[in-house]
Short mmCIF file of C-alpha atoms in Angstrom, two decimals:
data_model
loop_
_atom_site.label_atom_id
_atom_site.label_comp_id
_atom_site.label_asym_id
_atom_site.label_seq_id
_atom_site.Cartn_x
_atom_site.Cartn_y
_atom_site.Cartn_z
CA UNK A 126 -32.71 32.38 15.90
CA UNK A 127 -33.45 28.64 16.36
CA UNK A 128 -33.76 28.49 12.33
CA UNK A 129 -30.07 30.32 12.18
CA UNK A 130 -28.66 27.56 14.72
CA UNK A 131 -30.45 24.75 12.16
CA UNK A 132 -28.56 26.36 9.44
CA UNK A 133 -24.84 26.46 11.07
CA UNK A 134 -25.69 22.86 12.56
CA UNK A 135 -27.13 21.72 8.91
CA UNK A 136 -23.89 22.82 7.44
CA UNK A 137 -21.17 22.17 9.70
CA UNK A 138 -22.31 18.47 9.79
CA UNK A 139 -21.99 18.58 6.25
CA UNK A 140 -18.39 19.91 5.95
CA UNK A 141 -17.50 17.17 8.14
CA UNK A 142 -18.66 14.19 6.19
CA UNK A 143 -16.68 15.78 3.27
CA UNK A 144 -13.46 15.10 5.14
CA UNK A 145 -14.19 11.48 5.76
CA UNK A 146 -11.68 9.54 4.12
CA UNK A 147 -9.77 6.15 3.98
CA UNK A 148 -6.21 6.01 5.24
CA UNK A 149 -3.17 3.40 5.33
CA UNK A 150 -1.03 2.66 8.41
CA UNK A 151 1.38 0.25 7.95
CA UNK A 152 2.64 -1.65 10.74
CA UNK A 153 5.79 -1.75 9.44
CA UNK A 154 8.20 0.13 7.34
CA UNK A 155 7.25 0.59 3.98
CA UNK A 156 10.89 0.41 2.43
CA UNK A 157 12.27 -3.30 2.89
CA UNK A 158 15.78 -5.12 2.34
CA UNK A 159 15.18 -8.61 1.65
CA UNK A 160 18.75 -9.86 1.22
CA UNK A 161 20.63 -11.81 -0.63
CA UNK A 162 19.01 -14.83 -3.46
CA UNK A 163 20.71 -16.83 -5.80
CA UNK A 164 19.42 -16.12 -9.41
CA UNK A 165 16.30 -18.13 -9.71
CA UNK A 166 14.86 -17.71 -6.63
CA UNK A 167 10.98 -16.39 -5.59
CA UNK A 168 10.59 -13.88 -2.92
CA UNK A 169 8.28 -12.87 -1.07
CA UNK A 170 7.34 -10.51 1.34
CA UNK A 171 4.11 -9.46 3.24
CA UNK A 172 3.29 -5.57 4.08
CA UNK A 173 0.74 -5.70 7.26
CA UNK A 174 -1.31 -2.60 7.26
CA UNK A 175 -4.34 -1.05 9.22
CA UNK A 176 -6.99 1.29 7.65
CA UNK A 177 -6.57 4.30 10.11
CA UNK A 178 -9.24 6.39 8.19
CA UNK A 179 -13.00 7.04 8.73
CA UNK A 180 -14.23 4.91 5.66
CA UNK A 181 -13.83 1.88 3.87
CA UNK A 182 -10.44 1.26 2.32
CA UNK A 183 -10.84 0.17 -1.73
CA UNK A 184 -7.30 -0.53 -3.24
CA UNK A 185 -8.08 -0.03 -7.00
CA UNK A 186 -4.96 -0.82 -8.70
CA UNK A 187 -1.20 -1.56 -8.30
CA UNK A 188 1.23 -0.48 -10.84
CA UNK A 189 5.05 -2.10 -10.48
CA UNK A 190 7.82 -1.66 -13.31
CA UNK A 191 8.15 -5.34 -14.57
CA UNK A 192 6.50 -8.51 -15.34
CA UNK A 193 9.07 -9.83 -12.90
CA UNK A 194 6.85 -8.66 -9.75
CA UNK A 195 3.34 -9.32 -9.02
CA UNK A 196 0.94 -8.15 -5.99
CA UNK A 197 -2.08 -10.40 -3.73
CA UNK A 198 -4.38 -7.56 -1.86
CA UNK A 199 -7.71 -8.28 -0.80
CA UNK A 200 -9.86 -6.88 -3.72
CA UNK A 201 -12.73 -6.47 -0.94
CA UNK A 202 -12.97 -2.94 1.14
CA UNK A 203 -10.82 -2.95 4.44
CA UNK A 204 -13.30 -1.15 6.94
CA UNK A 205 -12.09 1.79 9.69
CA UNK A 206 -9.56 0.02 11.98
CA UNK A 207 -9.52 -3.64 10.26
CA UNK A 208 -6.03 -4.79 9.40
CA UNK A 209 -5.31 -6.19 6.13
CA UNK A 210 -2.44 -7.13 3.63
CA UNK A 211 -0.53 -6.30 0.56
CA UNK A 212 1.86 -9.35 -0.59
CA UNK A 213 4.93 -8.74 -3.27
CA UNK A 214 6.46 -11.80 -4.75
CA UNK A 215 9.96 -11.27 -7.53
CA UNK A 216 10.90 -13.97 -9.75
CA UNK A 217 14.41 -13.37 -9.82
CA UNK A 218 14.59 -15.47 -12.57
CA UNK A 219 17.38 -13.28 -15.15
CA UNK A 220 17.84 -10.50 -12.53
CA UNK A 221 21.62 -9.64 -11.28
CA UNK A 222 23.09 -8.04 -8.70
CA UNK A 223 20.94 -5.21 -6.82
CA UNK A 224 17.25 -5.31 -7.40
CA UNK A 225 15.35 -2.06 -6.52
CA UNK A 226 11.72 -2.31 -7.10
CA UNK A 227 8.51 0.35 -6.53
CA UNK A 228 5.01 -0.76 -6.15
CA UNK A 229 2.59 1.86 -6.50
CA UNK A 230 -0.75 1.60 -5.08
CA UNK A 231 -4.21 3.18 -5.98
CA UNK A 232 -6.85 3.79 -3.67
CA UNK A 233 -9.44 5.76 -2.65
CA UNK A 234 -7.36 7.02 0.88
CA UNK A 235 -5.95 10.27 0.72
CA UNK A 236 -2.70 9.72 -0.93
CA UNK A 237 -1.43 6.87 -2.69
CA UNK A 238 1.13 4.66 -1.39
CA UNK A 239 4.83 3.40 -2.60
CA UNK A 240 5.85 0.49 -1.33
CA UNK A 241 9.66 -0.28 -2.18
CA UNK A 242 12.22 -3.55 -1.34
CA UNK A 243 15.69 -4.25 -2.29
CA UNK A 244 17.07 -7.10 -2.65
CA UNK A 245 20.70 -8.84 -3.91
CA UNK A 246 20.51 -11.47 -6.35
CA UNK A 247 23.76 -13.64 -6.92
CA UNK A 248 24.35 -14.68 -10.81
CA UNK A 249 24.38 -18.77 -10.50
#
């Protein structure tokens, strides 16, 4: 009997570290409207987020649709319940009028995340 309760113990403790995984939480909302630019400009914006999972966070890539954007994230693992940051800047260098942009991030938590902002940009 005791080996049959070793057994059920044995497994069920493995089941659960199976389901251990990373997880973002951001603080905010993940869909932004920066406002208006003149053509030109830089923005920037800063996405505060927490890892609400069990494990170590590892963001291993971010995919946006032009040269025009680029990302900062810490390239280190975000332990369970540490905050950390994801940082978009847009050169709005030769962009007009209403700028919609998707960032797509890769990680290890259990879906990947889409961060998007908006933005107007005013022809000079």
């Amino acid at each position: 009997m005791r080996l049959y309760f070793a057994i059920i113990f044995i497994a069920l403790n493995s089941a659960f570290g199976f389901c251990q995984s990373a997880e973002f939480h951001f603080l905010d909302k993940t869909t932004v409207k920066l406002g208006d630019f003149k053509e030109g400009e830089k923005v920037s914006h800063t996405f505060t987020f927490t890892n609400s999972g069990d494990i170590p966070l590892v963001i291993s890539t971010t995919k946006v649709s032009c040269t025009c954007t680029t990302i900062d994230f810490s390239k280190q693992p975000i332990l369970p319940r540490d905050t950390s940051a994801i940082t978009i800047h847009f050169d709005t260098k030769e962009k007009y009028y209403w700028q919609d942009r998707v960032v797509h991030i890769e990680s290890n938590a259990k879906k990947d995340e889409k961060l998007r902002f908006k933005l107007y940009v005013e022809p000079q």
